[in-house]
């Protein structure tokens, strides 16, 4: 008897479910409000799906499984319909609500640009990397030994003068490195030959800031130590570098020079990239500009690190990133690099 009542009720509920389903299928909603009305009506806490699901408690245990499936399917149908309505209505209605025309192009986003010195340092590093040089870095706050002593700068060398070097007040043995040659020292301290490194980094000198001088700038140092390394290797390496950097037409010349850490020493000039050698104020009307110092590593420097100078030889060089950038991009005032003037910096958009 009781079962018959349930069967009858179930029939009614199943019919009701079908009716709700066709109602939902026909439900149209083009605004978020209408979609929300659908949700409240069918899926809300007091919605129709909940109330039909509530019938479960009246179903006799042996029919629960079958009825449960019907109800689950009904619930899934309502949820799928809700999602479909949401998807269809959202973009149009949100735009209409906010009064936005989504077909208009977006405002341009300000994209940062790389600093010219970073761009050029990257180019320099990648050229030497292709020749097998590894990158080494060292501290900007150095001790006297790594910056000067190990590099064979005698106590009374003018470069040690307070004029050029920033010393750390609390400890006069500490200073801001004046050149990246200090990284050479740190590499030789920890590595055995063969050594082939470049050391890019910032260096400091106590100079009055002007268009031609700054209290900090950037260098790339190179060091190559192995058996049978010769001056010809030095020349060829640097010649390859400038050709990669400035193109095949660049001319080079070496002039004898003096550095305490190399013997013999040479400075390298390249044909002026601004006036192509015709003469301008960058090359002081000579057609040549000096870009680096170099030489064969002084035997004393090798011995300072226990490297046998009868077995090993090496070459080293150091050059300024600002100078290379000046020649590459015709930047003629060193102060521009650190003034953060967007009109200057933005010109390097698109450079690698
Ligand atoms: N350290 C030198 C300077 O700052 C540049 C230099 C010259 C580095 C000759 C070297 C070198 O490694 O061999 O002016």
CSV table of C-alpha atoms and ligand atoms in Angstrom, one decimal:
chain,number,residue,atom,x,y,z
A,1,UNK,CA,0.0,0.0,0.0
A,2,UNK,CA,2.6,2.4,1.1
A,3,UNK,CA,4.7,1.5,-2.0
A,4,UNK,CA,1.9,2.5,-4.4
A,5,UNK,CA,1.7,5.9,-2.9
A,6,UNK,CA,5.5,6.4,-3.5
A,7,UNK,CA,5.2,5.2,-7.0
A,8,UNK,CA,2.5,7.6,-7.7
A,9,UNK,CA,4.5,10.5,-6.1
A,10,UNK,CA,7.6,9.5,-8.0
A,11,UNK,CA,5.8,9.6,-11.3
A,12,UNK,CA,4.7,13.1,-10.4
A,13,UNK,CA,8.2,14.2,-9.5
A,14,UNK,CA,9.6,12.8,-12.7
A,15,UNK,CA,7.1,14.8,-14.7
A,16,UNK,CA,8.0,17.9,-12.7
A,17,UNK,CA,11.6,17.3,-13.4
A,18,UNK,CA,11.0,17.1,-17.1
A,19,UNK,CA,8.9,20.3,-17.0
A,20,UNK,CA,11.7,22.2,-15.1
A,21,UNK,CA,14.2,20.9,-17.6
A,22,UNK,CA,12.4,22.3,-20.6
A,23,UNK,CA,11.8,25.5,-18.7
A,24,UNK,CA,15.5,25.8,-18.1
A,25,UNK,CA,16.4,25.0,-21.6
A,26,UNK,CA,14.1,27.8,-22.8
A,27,UNK,CA,15.4,30.3,-20.2
A,28,UNK,CA,17.0,33.3,-21.9
A,29,UNK,CA,19.4,35.5,-20.1
A,30,UNK,CA,21.5,38.2,-21.7
A,31,UNK,CA,22.4,40.2,-18.7
A,32,UNK,CA,24.2,39.1,-15.5
A,33,UNK,CA,21.1,40.0,-13.5
A,34,UNK,CA,19.0,37.6,-15.6
A,35,UNK,CA,21.7,34.9,-15.1
A,36,UNK,CA,21.6,35.5,-11.4
A,37,UNK,CA,17.9,35.2,-11.4
A,38,UNK,CA,18.3,31.8,-13.0
A,39,UNK,CA,20.7,30.7,-10.4
A,40,UNK,CA,18.5,31.8,-7.5
A,41,UNK,CA,15.4,30.2,-9.0
A,42,UNK,CA,17.0,26.8,-9.8
A,43,UNK,CA,20.3,26.5,-7.9
A,44,UNK,CA,19.8,28.8,-4.9
A,45,UNK,CA,19.5,27.5,-1.4
A,46,UNK,CA,15.8,27.7,-1.7
A,47,UNK,CA,15.8,26.9,-5.4
A,48,UNK,CA,13.8,24.3,-7.2
A,49,UNK,CA,16.7,21.8,-7.6
A,50,UNK,CA,17.2,21.8,-3.8
A,51,UNK,CA,13.5,21.2,-3.2
A,52,UNK,CA,13.3,18.3,-5.7
A,53,UNK,CA,16.4,16.8,-4.1
A,54,UNK,CA,14.7,17.1,-0.8
A,55,UNK,CA,12.2,14.4,-2.0
A,56,UNK,CA,14.9,11.9,-1.6
A,57,UNK,CA,14.0,11.4,2.0
A,58,UNK,CA,10.5,10.1,1.1
A,59,UNK,CA,11.8,7.5,-1.3
A,60,UNK,CA,11.8,3.9,0.0
A,61,UNK,CA,15.3,2.4,0.3
A,62,UNK,CA,15.0,-0.1,-2.5
A,63,UNK,CA,14.3,2.7,-5.0
A,64,UNK,CA,16.8,5.2,-3.8
A,65,UNK,CA,19.5,4.2,-6.1
A,66,UNK,CA,17.4,4.6,-9.2
A,67,UNK,CA,15.8,7.9,-8.0
A,68,UNK,CA,19.2,9.2,-6.9
A,69,UNK,CA,20.5,8.9,-10.4
A,70,UNK,CA,17.6,10.8,-11.8
A,71,UNK,CA,18.1,13.6,-9.3
A,72,UNK,CA,21.8,13.8,-9.9
A,73,UNK,CA,21.3,14.1,-13.6
A,74,UNK,CA,18.7,16.8,-13.0
A,75,UNK,CA,21.1,18.8,-10.8
A,76,UNK,CA,23.9,18.5,-13.4
A,77,UNK,CA,21.5,19.6,-16.1
A,78,UNK,CA,20.7,22.8,-14.1
A,79,UNK,CA,24.4,23.5,-13.5
A,80,UNK,CA,25.4,23.1,-17.1
A,81,UNK,CA,22.6,25.4,-18.2
A,82,UNK,CA,23.7,28.0,-15.7
A,83,UNK,CA,27.3,27.8,-16.9
A,84,UNK,CA,26.2,28.2,-20.5
A,85,UNK,CA,24.1,31.2,-19.7
A,86,UNK,CA,27.0,32.8,-17.7
A,87,UNK,CA,29.4,32.3,-20.6
A,88,UNK,CA,27.1,33.8,-23.1
A,89,UNK,CA,25.9,36.8,-21.1
A,90,UNK,CA,29.1,37.9,-19.3
A,91,UNK,CA,31.2,39.9,-21.8
A,92,UNK,CA,28.4,41.8,-23.5
A,93,UNK,CA,26.7,42.7,-20.3
A,94,UNK,CA,29.8,43.6,-18.3
A,95,UNK,CA,30.8,45.9,-21.1
A,96,UNK,CA,27.3,47.4,-21.3
A,97,UNK,CA,27.2,47.8,-17.5
A,98,UNK,CA,30.5,49.6,-17.3
A,99,UNK,CA,29.9,51.7,-20.3
A,100,UNK,CA,33.0,50.3,-22.0
A,101,UNK,CA,33.5,49.7,-25.7
A,102,UNK,CA,35.5,46.6,-25.7
A,103,UNK,CA,36.3,46.9,-29.4
A,104,UNK,CA,38.5,49.9,-28.8
A,105,UNK,CA,42.3,49.2,-28.8
A,106,UNK,CA,43.9,49.0,-25.4
A,107,UNK,CA,46.0,51.8,-23.9
A,108,UNK,CA,49.7,51.2,-24.6
A,109,UNK,CA,51.6,49.7,-21.7
A,110,UNK,CA,54.9,51.4,-20.8
A,111,UNK,CA,57.6,48.8,-21.3
A,112,UNK,CA,61.0,49.4,-19.7
A,113,UNK,CA,64.1,49.4,-21.8
A,114,UNK,CA,67.5,48.0,-21.0
A,115,UNK,CA,70.2,50.5,-20.0
A,116,UNK,CA,72.7,51.1,-22.8
A,117,UNK,CA,75.6,50.0,-20.6
A,118,UNK,CA,73.8,46.7,-19.8
A,119,UNK,CA,73.2,46.2,-23.5
A,120,UNK,CA,76.8,46.8,-24.4
A,121,UNK,CA,78.2,44.8,-21.5
A,122,UNK,CA,76.0,41.9,-22.7
A,123,UNK,CA,77.3,42.2,-26.2
A,124,UNK,CA,80.9,42.3,-25.0
A,125,UNK,CA,80.4,39.3,-22.7
A,126,UNK,CA,78.7,37.3,-25.5
A,127,UNK,CA,81.6,37.9,-27.9
A,128,UNK,CA,84.2,36.7,-25.4
A,129,UNK,CA,82.0,33.8,-24.4
A,130,UNK,CA,82.1,32.6,-28.0
A,131,UNK,CA,85.9,32.5,-27.7
A,132,UNK,CA,85.6,30.2,-24.6
A,133,UNK,CA,86.0,32.8,-21.9
A,134,UNK,CA,84.0,32.2,-18.7
A,135,UNK,CA,82.5,35.1,-16.7
A,136,UNK,CA,84.0,35.8,-13.2
A,137,UNK,CA,82.8,38.4,-10.7
A,138,UNK,CA,84.3,39.8,-7.6
A,139,UNK,CA,83.5,42.2,-4.8
A,140,UNK,CA,83.2,46.0,-5.3
A,141,UNK,CA,84.6,46.6,-1.8
A,142,UNK,CA,88.1,45.2,-2.0
A,143,UNK,CA,91.2,44.9,0.1
A,144,UNK,CA,94.4,46.6,-0.7
A,145,UNK,CA,96.1,43.3,-1.7
A,146,UNK,CA,93.6,42.2,-4.4
A,147,UNK,CA,93.3,45.7,-5.9
A,148,UNK,CA,96.9,46.8,-5.7
A,149,UNK,CA,99.5,44.6,-4.0
A,150,UNK,CA,98.8,41.4,-5.9
A,151,UNK,CA,98.7,43.3,-9.1
A,152,UNK,CA,102.3,44.5,-8.6
A,153,UNK,CA,101.4,48.1,-7.7
A,154,UNK,CA,104.3,49.2,-5.4
A,155,UNK,CA,103.4,51.0,-2.2
A,156,UNK,CA,104.3,54.4,-3.7
A,157,UNK,CA,102.4,54.0,-7.0
A,158,UNK,CA,100.4,57.1,-7.8
A,159,UNK,CA,97.2,55.1,-8.4
A,160,UNK,CA,97.2,54.3,-4.7
A,161,UNK,CA,97.0,57.9,-3.9
A,162,UNK,CA,94.0,59.1,-2.0
A,163,UNK,CA,93.3,61.3,-5.0
A,164,UNK,CA,92.1,58.3,-7.0
A,165,UNK,CA,91.0,55.8,-4.5
A,166,UNK,CA,88.0,55.8,-2.2
A,167,UNK,CA,89.1,54.2,1.0
A,168,UNK,CA,86.6,52.8,3.6
A,169,UNK,CA,87.0,55.1,6.6
A,170,UNK,CA,86.5,52.4,9.3
A,171,UNK,CA,89.3,50.3,7.8
A,172,UNK,CA,91.9,51.8,5.5
A,173,UNK,CA,92.8,48.4,4.2
A,174,UNK,CA,89.4,48.3,2.5
A,175,UNK,CA,88.6,50.4,-0.6
A,176,UNK,CA,86.2,50.6,-3.5
A,177,UNK,CA,88.0,48.7,-6.3
A,178,UNK,CA,89.6,51.1,-8.8
A,179,UNK,CA,89.7,48.5,-11.6
A,180,UNK,CA,88.4,45.0,-12.4
A,181,UNK,CA,92.0,43.7,-12.3
A,182,UNK,CA,91.2,42.9,-8.7
A,183,UNK,CA,89.0,40.1,-10.0
A,184,UNK,CA,92.0,38.7,-11.9
A,185,UNK,CA,93.7,38.4,-8.5
A,186,UNK,CA,90.7,36.6,-7.0
A,187,UNK,CA,90.5,34.2,-10.0
A,188,UNK,CA,94.2,33.3,-9.8
A,189,UNK,CA,93.8,32.8,-6.1
A,190,UNK,CA,91.2,30.1,-6.6
A,191,UNK,CA,91.8,28.6,-10.0
A,192,UNK,CA,94.7,26.8,-11.6
A,193,UNK,CA,95.7,27.3,-15.2
A,194,UNK,CA,94.4,27.0,-17.8
A,195,UNK,CA,92.4,30.1,-16.9
A,196,UNK,CA,90.3,32.0,-19.4
A,197,UNK,CA,87.9,34.5,-17.8
A,198,UNK,CA,86.3,37.9,-18.4
A,199,UNK,CA,85.3,40.0,-15.5
A,200,UNK,CA,82.7,42.6,-16.1
A,201,UNK,CA,82.0,45.1,-13.2
A,202,UNK,CA,81.7,48.5,-11.7
A,203,UNK,CA,84.8,50.4,-10.6
A,204,UNK,CA,85.2,53.6,-8.6
A,205,UNK,CA,87.6,56.5,-8.7
A,206,UNK,CA,87.7,59.7,-6.8
A,207,UNK,CA,87.2,62.0,-9.8
A,208,UNK,CA,85.3,65.2,-10.2
A,209,UNK,CA,82.2,64.4,-12.2
A,210,UNK,CA,82.2,65.9,-15.7
A,211,UNK,CA,81.2,65.0,-19.2
A,212,UNK,CA,84.5,63.0,-19.5
A,213,UNK,CA,85.0,61.6,-16.0
A,214,UNK,CA,82.8,60.0,-13.4
A,215,UNK,CA,83.3,58.7,-9.9
A,216,UNK,CA,82.2,55.3,-11.0
A,217,UNK,CA,82.2,53.5,-14.3
A,218,UNK,CA,82.3,50.0,-15.7
A,219,UNK,CA,85.1,47.7,-17.0
A,220,UNK,CA,85.4,44.4,-18.6
A,221,UNK,CA,88.7,42.6,-17.7
A,222,UNK,CA,90.1,39.7,-19.6
A,223,UNK,CA,92.6,37.1,-18.4
A,224,UNK,CA,94.0,34.1,-20.3
A,225,UNK,CA,96.7,31.9,-18.7
A,226,UNK,CA,98.0,28.7,-20.2
A,227,UNK,CA,101.2,27.2,-21.6
A,228,UNK,CA,102.5,29.0,-24.7
A,229,UNK,CA,100.1,32.0,-24.6
A,230,UNK,CA,101.8,34.7,-26.6
A,231,UNK,CA,101.3,38.4,-27.5
A,232,UNK,CA,100.0,37.2,-30.9
A,233,UNK,CA,97.1,35.5,-29.1
A,234,UNK,CA,96.4,38.7,-27.3
A,235,UNK,CA,96.4,40.7,-30.5
A,236,UNK,CA,94.2,38.3,-32.4
A,237,UNK,CA,91.7,38.0,-29.5
A,238,UNK,CA,91.3,41.7,-29.3
A,239,UNK,CA,91.1,42.1,-33.0
A,240,UNK,CA,88.4,39.6,-33.2
A,241,UNK,CA,86.5,41.4,-30.4
A,242,UNK,CA,86.5,44.8,-32.1
A,243,UNK,CA,85.5,43.3,-35.5
A,244,UNK,CA,82.6,41.6,-33.9
A,245,UNK,CA,81.7,44.7,-31.9
A,246,UNK,CA,82.2,47.4,-34.6
A,247,UNK,CA,82.2,45.5,-37.9
A,248,UNK,CA,84.9,44.2,-40.3
A,249,UNK,CA,86.1,47.7,-41.4
A,250,UNK,CA,87.5,48.7,-38.0
A,251,UNK,CA,91.2,49.3,-37.9
A,252,UNK,CA,93.4,48.7,-34.9
A,253,UNK,CA,96.8,49.8,-33.7
A,254,UNK,CA,98.8,48.9,-30.6
A,255,UNK,CA,101.0,51.4,-28.8
A,256,UNK,CA,103.6,50.5,-26.2
A,257,UNK,CA,102.5,51.4,-22.7
A,258,UNK,CA,103.1,50.7,-19.0
A,259,UNK,CA,101.0,48.9,-16.5
A,260,UNK,CA,102.6,47.4,-13.3
A,261,UNK,CA,100.8,44.1,-13.8
A,262,UNK,CA,101.8,43.4,-17.4
A,263,UNK,CA,105.1,43.3,-19.3
A,264,UNK,CA,105.2,44.2,-22.1
A,265,UNK,CA,102.1,46.4,-22.0
A,266,UNK,CA,100.2,48.0,-24.8
A,267,UNK,CA,97.2,50.2,-25.3
A,268,UNK,CA,95.0,49.5,-28.2
A,269,UNK,CA,93.4,52.2,-30.4
A,270,UNK,CA,90.7,51.6,-33.0
A,271,UNK,CA,89.8,53.9,-35.9
A,272,UNK,CA,87.2,56.4,-34.7
A,273,UNK,CA,83.7,55.0,-35.1
A,274,UNK,CA,82.1,58.5,-34.9
A,275,UNK,CA,84.0,60.1,-37.9
A,276,UNK,CA,85.3,57.0,-39.5
A,277,UNK,CA,88.8,58.3,-39.0
A,278,UNK,CA,88.3,61.7,-40.7
A,279,UNK,CA,88.8,63.5,-37.4
A,280,UNK,CA,86.3,64.8,-34.8
A,281,UNK,CA,86.3,66.0,-31.3
A,282,UNK,CA,85.8,62.5,-29.9
A,283,UNK,CA,89.1,61.3,-31.4
A,284,UNK,CA,90.6,64.8,-30.9
A,285,UNK,CA,91.0,65.0,-34.7
A,286,UNK,CA,93.5,62.1,-34.8
A,287,UNK,CA,91.1,59.5,-36.3
A,288,UNK,CA,92.0,57.1,-33.5
A,289,UNK,CA,90.5,56.4,-30.1
A,290,UNK,CA,92.1,54.4,-27.3
A,291,UNK,CA,89.8,51.6,-26.0
A,292,UNK,CA,91.8,49.4,-23.8
A,293,UNK,CA,95.0,48.6,-21.8
A,294,UNK,CA,96.6,45.2,-22.2
A,295,UNK,CA,99.7,43.1,-21.9
A,296,UNK,CA,101.4,39.9,-21.0
A,297,UNK,CA,100.8,39.1,-17.3
A,298,UNK,CA,103.8,40.1,-15.3
A,299,UNK,CA,105.7,37.0,-14.0
A,300,UNK,CA,105.5,38.6,-10.5
A,301,UNK,CA,101.7,38.6,-10.6
A,302,UNK,CA,101.7,34.9,-11.6
A,303,UNK,CA,104.2,34.1,-8.8
A,304,UNK,CA,102.0,36.0,-6.3
A,305,UNK,CA,99.5,33.2,-6.8
A,306,UNK,CA,101.9,30.3,-7.0
A,307,UNK,CA,101.6,29.9,-10.8
A,308,UNK,CA,104.9,28.8,-12.3
A,309,UNK,CA,106.0,31.6,-14.6
A,310,UNK,CA,108.5,29.5,-16.3
A,311,UNK,CA,105.8,27.1,-17.4
A,312,UNK,CA,102.8,29.4,-17.9
A,313,UNK,CA,102.3,32.7,-19.6
A,314,UNK,CA,99.2,34.8,-20.0
A,315,UNK,CA,97.7,37.9,-21.4
A,316,UNK,CA,95.3,40.4,-19.8
A,317,UNK,CA,93.3,43.4,-20.8
A,318,UNK,CA,90.9,45.9,-19.4
A,319,UNK,CA,88.5,48.2,-21.1
A,320,UNK,CA,85.7,50.6,-20.3
A,321,UNK,CA,82.1,49.8,-21.1
A,322,UNK,CA,81.3,53.5,-21.2
A,323,UNK,CA,83.9,54.1,-23.9
A,324,UNK,CA,82.7,51.2,-26.1
A,325,UNK,CA,79.1,52.4,-25.6
A,326,UNK,CA,80.1,56.0,-26.6
A,327,UNK,CA,81.6,54.7,-29.8
A,328,UNK,CA,78.7,52.4,-30.6
A,329,UNK,CA,75.9,54.8,-29.8
A,330,UNK,CA,77.7,58.2,-29.9
A,331,UNK,CA,77.0,59.1,-26.3
A,332,UNK,CA,79.3,61.9,-25.6
A,333,UNK,CA,78.6,62.8,-21.9
A,334,UNK,CA,79.3,60.2,-19.2
A,335,UNK,CA,76.8,61.8,-16.9
A,336,UNK,CA,73.9,60.7,-19.1
A,337,UNK,CA,74.4,57.1,-18.0
A,338,UNK,CA,73.5,57.8,-14.4
A,339,UNK,CA,71.0,60.6,-14.6
A,340,UNK,CA,67.9,58.4,-15.2
A,341,UNK,CA,66.6,60.8,-17.9
A,342,UNK,CA,63.9,58.8,-19.7
A,343,UNK,CA,64.4,60.8,-22.9
A,344,UNK,CA,67.9,59.4,-23.0
A,345,UNK,CA,67.2,55.9,-21.9
A,346,UNK,CA,64.2,55.4,-24.1
A,347,UNK,CA,66.4,55.7,-27.2
A,348,UNK,CA,67.7,52.3,-26.6
A,349,UNK,CA,64.4,50.5,-27.1
A,350,UNK,CA,64.8,47.6,-29.3
A,351,UNK,CA,68.5,47.2,-28.9
A,352,UNK,CA,69.5,43.8,-27.8
B,1,LIG,N1,93.4,48.0,-14.9
B,1,LIG,C1,93.7,49.0,-16.0
B,1,LIG,C2,93.0,50.2,-15.8
B,1,LIG,O1,92.0,50.2,-15.0
B,1,LIG,C3,93.3,48.4,-17.3
B,1,LIG,C4,94.2,47.2,-17.7
B,1,LIG,C5,95.3,47.4,-18.4
B,1,LIG,C6,93.8,46.0,-17.3
B,1,LIG,C7,96.1,46.4,-18.7
B,1,LIG,C8,94.6,44.9,-17.7
B,1,LIG,C9,95.8,45.1,-18.4
B,1,LIG,O2,94.3,43.6,-17.3
B,1,LIG,O3,96.5,44.0,-18.7
B,1,LIG,O4,93.3,51.2,-16.3
